[in-house]
Coordinates of C-alpha atoms and ligand atoms in Angstrom, one line a residue:
X1 CA -15.9 108.0 324.1
X2 CA -12.9 110.3 323.4
X3 CA -11.4 111.9 326.5
X4 CA -11.7 115.7 326.9
X5 CA -8.5 117.5 325.8
X6 CA -6.3 119.0 328.4
X7 CA -6.1 122.0 326.1
X8 CA -9.8 122.6 325.8
X9 CA -9.8 125.6 328.1
X10 CA -7.3 127.5 325.9
X11 CA -8.9 130.6 324.3
X12 CA -8.0 132.1 321.0
X13 CA -5.4 134.9 321.6
X14 CA -5.7 138.3 319.9
X15 CA -3.8 138.6 316.6
X16 CA -0.6 140.6 316.5
X17 CA -1.5 143.5 314.3
X18 CA 1.7 143.9 312.3
X19 CA 1.8 140.3 311.3
X20 CA -1.9 140.2 310.5
X21 CA -1.6 143.2 308.2
X22 CA 1.5 141.6 306.5
X23 CA -0.5 138.4 305.9
X24 CA -3.4 140.4 304.5
X25 CA -0.9 142.0 302.1
X26 CA 0.6 138.7 301.0
X27 CA -2.9 137.2 300.4
X28 CA -4.0 140.2 298.3
X29 CA -3.6 139.5 294.5
X30 CA -4.0 143.1 293.3
X31 CA -1.0 144.1 291.1
X32 CA -0.6 147.6 292.6
X33 CA -0.6 146.5 296.3
X34 CA 1.9 148.2 298.6
X35 CA 3.1 147.1 302.0
X36 CA 3.9 149.9 304.5
X37 CA 3.4 147.9 307.6
X38 CA 6.4 145.8 308.7
X39 CA 9.5 147.6 310.1
X40 CA 12.1 146.3 307.7
X41 CA 14.2 148.0 305.1
X42 CA 13.4 147.6 301.5
X43 CA 15.4 148.7 298.4
X44 CA 14.2 151.0 295.6
X45 CA 13.0 147.7 294.0
X46 CA 11.0 146.9 297.1
X47 CA 13.2 144.0 298.0
X48 CA 14.9 143.0 301.3
X49 CA 18.6 144.0 301.3
X50 CA 21.5 141.9 302.5
X51 CA 24.1 144.6 303.2
X52 CA 27.2 144.0 301.0
X53 CA 29.3 144.3 304.1
X54 CA 27.3 141.5 305.8
X55 CA 27.9 139.3 302.7
X56 CA 31.6 140.0 302.8
X57 CA 31.7 139.2 306.5
X58 CA 29.8 135.9 305.9
X59 CA 32.2 134.9 303.2
X60 CA 35.1 135.4 305.5
X61 CA 33.5 133.5 308.3
X62 CA 32.6 130.6 305.9
X63 CA 36.2 130.4 304.8
X64 CA 37.6 130.4 308.3
X65 CA 38.3 126.7 309.2
X66 CA 39.3 127.6 312.7
X67 CA 35.6 128.4 313.6
X68 CA 33.4 125.7 315.1
X69 CA 29.9 125.4 316.6
X70 CA 30.7 125.0 320.2
X71 CA 28.4 126.7 322.7
X72 CA 29.0 130.4 323.3
X73 CA 29.3 131.5 327.0
X74 CA 25.9 132.3 328.6
X75 CA 26.4 136.0 328.2
X76 CA 27.6 135.7 324.6
X77 CA 30.6 136.5 322.5
X78 CA 32.8 138.9 324.3
X79 CA 34.4 140.5 321.2
X80 CA 30.8 141.3 320.1
X81 CA 29.5 142.6 323.4
X82 CA 32.5 144.9 323.9
X83 CA 32.3 146.3 320.4
X84 CA 28.5 146.8 320.7
X85 CA 28.8 148.6 324.0
X86 CA 31.5 150.8 322.6
X87 CA 29.4 151.6 319.6
X88 CA 26.6 152.8 321.9
X89 CA 28.6 154.5 324.6
X90 CA 31.6 155.8 322.6
X91 CA 34.4 153.6 323.8
X92 CA 37.0 154.7 326.3
X93 CA 36.1 158.3 326.0
X94 CA 33.0 157.3 328.0
X95 CA 33.9 157.5 331.7
X96 CA 31.7 154.6 332.6
X97 CA 33.5 152.4 330.0
X98 CA 37.0 153.7 331.1
X99 CA 36.1 153.0 334.7
X100 CA 35.0 149.4 334.0
X101 CA 31.4 150.0 335.2
X102 CA 29.7 149.6 331.8
X103 CA 29.3 146.3 330.1
X104 CA 27.1 144.4 327.6
X105 CA 25.6 140.9 327.3
X106 CA 24.6 139.3 324.1
X107 CA 20.8 138.9 323.7
X108 CA 18.2 137.6 321.3
X109 CA 18.0 140.9 319.4
X110 CA 16.5 144.0 320.9
X111 CA 13.4 142.1 322.2
X112 CA 15.6 139.7 324.1
X113 CA 17.6 142.5 325.6
X114 CA 14.4 144.2 326.9
X115 CA 13.2 140.9 328.2
X116 CA 16.3 139.9 330.1
X117 CA 16.7 143.5 331.4
X118 CA 13.1 143.6 332.5
X119 CA 13.3 140.3 334.3
X120 CA 16.5 141.4 336.1
X121 CA 14.8 144.7 337.3
X122 CA 11.7 142.8 338.5
X123 CA 13.5 139.9 340.2
X124 CA 16.6 141.5 341.5
X125 CA 15.6 145.1 342.2
X126 CA 11.8 144.5 342.9
X127 CA 10.4 146.9 340.2
X128 CA 6.7 146.4 339.6
X129 CA 5.7 149.6 337.6
X130 CA 6.8 150.5 334.1
X131 CA 6.0 153.4 331.8
X132 CA 6.0 153.3 328.1
X133 CA 5.3 156.1 325.7
X134 CA 1.9 156.6 324.2
X135 CA 2.2 155.5 321.5
X136 CA 5.0 153.0 321.4
X137 CA 6.3 149.9 319.7
X138 CA 3.5 147.4 320.4
X139 CA 5.6 144.8 322.2
X140 CA 6.8 146.9 325.2
X141 CA 3.7 146.3 327.3
X142 CA 3.5 142.5 326.7
X143 CA 7.2 142.1 327.2
X144 CA 7.3 143.8 330.6
X145 CA 4.1 142.1 331.8
X146 CA 5.5 138.7 330.9
X147 CA 8.7 139.6 332.8
X148 CA 6.7 139.9 336.0
X149 CA 5.8 143.6 336.1
X150 CA 2.3 144.1 337.4
X151 CA 1.7 147.8 336.9
X152 CA 1.7 149.1 333.3
X153 CA 1.4 152.8 332.7
X154 CA 1.8 155.2 329.8
X155 CA 3.4 158.6 329.5
X156 CA 2.2 161.2 327.1
X157 CA 4.4 161.5 324.0
X158 CA 2.4 162.5 320.9
X159 CA 0.5 165.6 320.3
X160 CA -2.0 164.8 317.6
X161 CA -2.8 168.4 317.0
X162 CA 0.7 169.6 316.3
X163 CA 1.8 166.2 315.0
X164 CA 4.9 166.4 317.2
X165 CA 6.2 165.4 320.6
X166 CA 4.1 166.4 323.7
X167 CA 7.2 167.2 325.8
X168 CA 5.3 169.0 328.5
X169 CA 3.0 166.0 328.9
X170 CA 5.9 163.6 329.1
X171 CA 7.7 165.7 331.6
X172 CA 4.6 166.1 333.8
X173 CA 4.0 162.3 333.7
X174 CA 7.6 161.6 334.8
X175 CA 7.2 164.2 337.6
X176 CA 4.2 162.3 338.8
X177 CA 5.5 158.8 338.4
X178 CA 5.5 156.8 341.6
X179 CA 8.9 155.9 343.1
X180 CA 10.4 152.7 341.8
X181 CA 9.1 153.0 338.2
X182 CA 10.9 151.9 335.1
X183 CA 10.8 154.5 332.3
X184 CA 11.2 153.0 328.8
X185 CA 12.8 155.7 326.6
X186 CA 13.4 155.3 322.9
X187 CA 17.1 156.2 322.4
X188 CA 16.5 157.6 318.8
X189 CA 14.1 157.4 315.9
X190 CA 11.0 156.8 318.1
X191 CA 8.8 154.0 316.9
X192 CA 6.1 154.8 315.7
X193 CA 6.1 158.7 315.8
X194 CA 9.6 159.4 314.3
X195 CA 9.9 162.3 316.8
X196 CA 12.7 162.5 319.3
X197 CA 13.3 164.9 322.1
X198 CA 15.8 167.7 321.3
X199 CA 19.1 168.0 323.2
X200 CA 17.5 170.7 325.4
X201 CA 14.6 168.4 326.2
X202 CA 16.9 165.5 327.0
X203 CA 18.8 167.9 329.3
X204 CA 15.5 168.9 331.1
X205 CA 14.6 165.3 331.5
X206 CA 18.0 164.5 333.0
X207 CA 17.6 167.3 335.5
X208 CA 14.2 166.0 336.5
X209 CA 15.4 162.4 336.8
X210 CA 18.4 163.4 338.9
X211 CA 15.8 164.6 341.5
X212 CA 14.0 161.2 341.2
X213 CA 16.7 158.6 341.9
X214 CA 14.4 155.6 342.3
X215 CA 13.1 156.0 338.7
X216 CA 15.0 153.6 336.5
X217 CA 15.8 154.5 332.9
X218 CA 15.6 151.8 330.3
X219 CA 16.7 153.0 326.9
X220 CA 15.6 151.1 323.8
X221 CA 18.0 151.6 320.9
X222 CA 16.6 149.7 317.9
X223 CA 17.5 152.2 315.2
X224 CA 21.0 153.6 315.8
X225 CA 22.1 155.1 312.5
X226 CA 18.6 155.3 311.1
X227 CA 17.6 158.6 312.6
X228 CA 20.4 160.8 311.3
X229 CA 22.4 158.4 309.2
X230 CA 25.2 158.9 311.8
X231 CA 25.9 156.4 314.5
X232 CA 27.4 159.0 316.9
X233 CA 24.6 161.5 316.6
X234 CA 22.0 158.8 317.1
X235 CA 23.8 157.7 320.4
X236 CA 23.5 161.2 321.8
X237 CA 20.9 160.7 324.5
X238 CA 22.4 157.5 325.8
X239 CA 25.9 158.9 325.9
X240 CA 24.6 162.1 327.5
X241 CA 22.9 160.1 330.3
X242 CA 26.1 158.1 330.9
X243 CA 28.1 161.3 331.1
X244 CA 25.6 162.8 333.6
X245 CA 26.3 159.9 335.9
X246 CA 23.1 157.9 335.6
X247 CA 22.8 154.2 336.1
X248 CA 20.7 152.6 333.3
X249 CA 20.1 149.8 330.9
X250 CA 20.0 150.0 327.1
X251 CA 18.7 147.4 324.7
X252 CA 20.4 147.4 321.3
X253 CA 19.1 145.7 318.2
X254 CA 21.3 144.9 315.2
X255 CA 18.2 143.8 313.2
X256 CA 17.7 147.1 311.4
X257 CA 21.1 148.7 311.1
X258 CA 22.7 145.5 309.9
X259 CA 19.7 144.0 308.2
X260 CA 20.1 140.9 310.4
X261 CA 16.4 140.6 311.3
X262 CA 16.2 136.9 311.6
X263 CA 19.6 136.3 313.2
X264 CA 18.3 137.7 316.5
X265 CA 21.4 139.6 317.4
X266 CA 21.2 142.2 320.2
X267 CA 23.1 143.5 323.2
X268 CA 21.9 144.6 326.6
X269 CA 24.2 147.4 327.9
X270 CA 24.3 148.2 331.6
X271 CA 25.9 151.3 333.1
X272 CA 26.4 151.0 336.8
X273 CA 27.7 153.5 339.4
X274 CA 30.2 151.1 341.0
X275 CA 32.6 148.8 339.1
X276 CA 32.5 146.5 342.1
X277 CA 28.9 145.5 341.3
X278 CA 29.7 144.3 337.8
X279 CA 30.6 140.7 338.8
X280 CA 27.5 140.1 341.0
X281 CA 25.2 141.7 338.4
X282 CA 26.7 139.6 335.7
X283 CA 26.2 136.5 337.8
X284 CA 22.5 137.2 338.2
X285 CA 22.0 137.9 334.5
X286 CA 23.7 134.6 333.8
X287 CA 21.1 132.8 335.9
X288 CA 18.3 134.6 334.1
X289 CA 19.6 133.7 330.7
X290 CA 20.5 130.2 331.7
X291 CA 16.9 129.5 332.6
X292 CA 15.5 131.3 329.6
X293 CA 17.5 130.0 326.6
X294 CA 20.8 128.9 328.2
X295 CA 23.2 130.4 325.6
X296 CA 22.8 132.7 322.6
X297 CA 23.3 131.9 318.9
X298 CA 26.6 132.6 317.1
X299 CA 26.2 133.7 313.5
X300 CA 24.9 137.2 314.0
X301 CA 27.3 137.9 316.8
X302 CA 30.3 136.8 314.7
X303 CA 29.2 139.0 311.8
X304 CA 28.6 142.1 313.9
X305 CA 31.8 141.5 315.8
X306 CA 33.9 141.2 312.6
X307 CA 32.5 144.4 311.2
X308 CA 32.7 146.5 314.3
X309 CA 36.3 145.4 315.0
X310 CA 37.7 145.8 311.5
X311 CA 38.2 149.4 310.4
X312 CA 37.7 148.7 306.7
X313 CA 34.5 146.7 307.2
X314 CA 33.3 149.3 309.7
X315 CA 33.6 152.1 307.1
X316 CA 31.8 149.9 304.6
X317 CA 29.0 149.4 307.1
X318 CA 28.7 153.1 307.7
X319 CA 28.2 153.6 303.9
X320 CA 25.4 151.0 304.0
X321 CA 23.7 153.0 306.8
X322 CA 24.0 156.1 304.7
X323 CA 22.5 154.3 301.7
X324 CA 19.5 153.2 303.8
X325 CA 18.9 156.5 305.6
X326 CA 19.3 158.7 302.5
X327 CA 16.8 156.5 300.6
X328 CA 14.3 157.0 303.4
X329 CA 14.8 160.8 303.4
X330 CA 14.2 160.8 299.6
X331 CA 10.9 158.9 300.1
X332 CA 9.8 161.4 302.8
X333 CA 10.4 164.3 300.5
X334 CA 8.7 162.5 297.6
X335 CA 5.6 161.7 299.6
X336 CA 5.3 165.2 301.0
X337 CA 5.8 166.9 297.6
X338 CA 3.1 164.8 296.1
X339 CA 0.6 165.4 298.8
X340 CA 1.2 169.1 298.7
X341 CA 0.9 169.1 294.9
X342 CA -2.5 167.3 295.2
X343 CA -3.5 169.9 297.7
X344 CA -4.4 167.2 300.2
X345 CA -6.2 168.9 303.1
X346 CA -4.0 169.4 306.2
X347 CA -0.3 170.1 306.5
X348 CA 2.3 167.4 305.6
X349 CA 5.5 169.0 306.8
X350 CA 5.6 166.3 309.6
X351 CA 6.4 163.7 306.9
X352 CA 9.9 165.3 306.4
X353 CA 10.3 166.5 309.9
X354 CA 9.9 163.0 311.4
X355 CA 13.0 160.8 311.4
X356 CA 13.9 157.1 311.2
X357 CA 12.1 154.3 309.5
X358 CA 8.6 155.4 310.3
X359 CA 6.2 158.2 309.7
X360 CA 3.2 158.7 311.9
X361 CA 0.9 160.1 309.3
X362 CA -2.0 161.4 311.4
X363 CA -4.5 159.2 309.4
X364 CA -7.2 157.9 311.6
X365 CA -8.4 154.2 311.7
X366 CA -11.3 154.9 309.3
X367 CA -9.0 156.6 306.8
X368 CA -6.6 153.7 307.1
X369 CA -9.4 151.1 306.5
X370 CA -10.3 153.1 303.3
X371 CA -6.7 153.1 302.0
X372 CA -6.4 149.4 302.6
X373 CA -9.7 148.3 301.1
X374 CA -9.9 150.8 298.2
X375 CA -6.2 151.2 297.3
X376 CA -4.5 148.0 298.5
X377 CA -2.0 150.0 300.5
X378 CA -1.3 148.2 303.8
X379 CA -0.5 150.2 307.0
X380 CA -1.1 150.0 310.7
X381 CA -4.4 151.2 312.2
X382 CA -2.5 153.9 314.0
X383 CA -1.6 155.5 310.7
X384 CA 2.1 154.5 311.0
X385 CA 3.8 153.8 307.7
X386 CA 7.2 152.3 307.1
X387 CA 8.9 154.8 304.7
X388 CA 11.1 151.9 303.3
X389 CA 8.0 150.4 301.7
X390 CA 7.8 153.4 299.4
X391 CA 9.6 153.5 296.0
X392 CA 9.7 156.0 293.2
X393 CA 7.4 153.5 291.4
X394 CA 4.7 153.5 294.0
X395 CA 4.8 157.0 295.5
X396 CA 2.1 158.4 293.2
X397 CA -0.2 155.5 294.1
X398 CA 0.3 155.9 297.8
X399 CA -0.1 159.7 297.7
X400 CA -3.3 159.4 295.7
X401 CA -4.6 156.8 298.2
X402 CA -3.9 159.1 301.1
X403 CA -5.4 162.1 299.2
X404 CA -8.5 160.0 298.5
X405 CA -8.9 158.9 302.1
X406 CA -8.4 162.4 303.6
X407 CA -10.9 164.0 301.2
X408 CA -13.5 161.3 301.5
X409 CA -13.3 160.0 305.1
X410 CA -13.9 162.5 307.9
X411 CA -10.9 163.2 310.1
Ligands
PLP1 C1 11.2 150.3 319.3 C2 11.7 149.0 319.1 N1 12.3 148.3 320.1 C3 12.7 147.0 319.9 C4 12.5 146.4 318.7 C5 13.0 145.0 318.7 O1 13.4 144.5 317.5 P1 14.2 143.1 317.4 O2 13.9 142.2 318.5 O3 13.9 142.6 316.1 O4 15.7 143.5 317.5 C6 11.8 147.0 317.7 C7 11.5 146.3 316.4 O5 10.7 146.7 315.6 C8 11.4 148.3 317.9 O6 10.8 149.0 316.9

């Protein structure tokens, strides 16, 4: 008789939608299939793009015989964390940087930064409640829960009628949030809606949050450069909160703006009120990382550090960001023009008004199912599309698919 497996009580977990949709796309043999699901940049030929500046940096690194594969320190490569923090906060013109009360630690991409930061907030500062926008990137909830948070809540963000941000709802939810809640705020290019607060709205939020000092702000910056094409402009909200004297954390991802998705290179920036707390906070972060993965990997950190610290490579990189963001803008225009030409019911101005990699189309789950099954165009149930999956070659096909769904499937 074979003994019962110790694993027999394990139940099947739910699929992760974005990977399941991607797999369905890969399995589809239709020649006109289009993938608008995964959040990664694609060229006009629908290919992944290794940024030329990244190739150059890699060649330099490969030719440098002085480099070795010794362990990095637990909190990562310092030339990387300092440059990444400066890129976010604006260097020594940021008072928190100048006063030595802002610092970064290297993490396993943006996800790792969120996870380390969340564990710190829960273990060291005792936070239990967190708020994420409705809708948000689908990993926020799981990440904070697995970090020990017990009370997950959402704040209003999307107004389905106006297809824009529900600022009043968001404001009211923050006003009513219980003390000691963490608020996850997308720093720019909100995923999935592509709608960010205006400068005036950020200012209103800052005024409100000044009167609620136990609410903790956790910025998530996964798309710096992708919203406007300009790194400085996309850092506006984070820099503004630093200037207003807030303490906060910010996760940074270099997956999208460097195209380094699988290198897992990120940074967790912390802005504190007192420089004297930097050393003890770092020591506790060190213990969290030590027990989680011990030390971070090297390759992505070296590439980003080289580029951010070399003026010529830095300019080259900014050009690459321009290339990516202007292609996305062209695709937005192209899709909107086609839908309007087809007289597709509804208004489509939100396609060009939204920013960043994604567009929240307003298509409902039935319309999405129709588009997938009838037209082989793959997107998330929420109606989110990755604009980078569009090319001049497939725009007509996608616009026709959306038109067909909107006219045949009730909204
Ligand atoms: C809003 C948001 N935050 C964080 C991430 C984390 O990405 P990564 O861990 O690949 O850096 C993503 C990735 O899609 C995202 O969209």
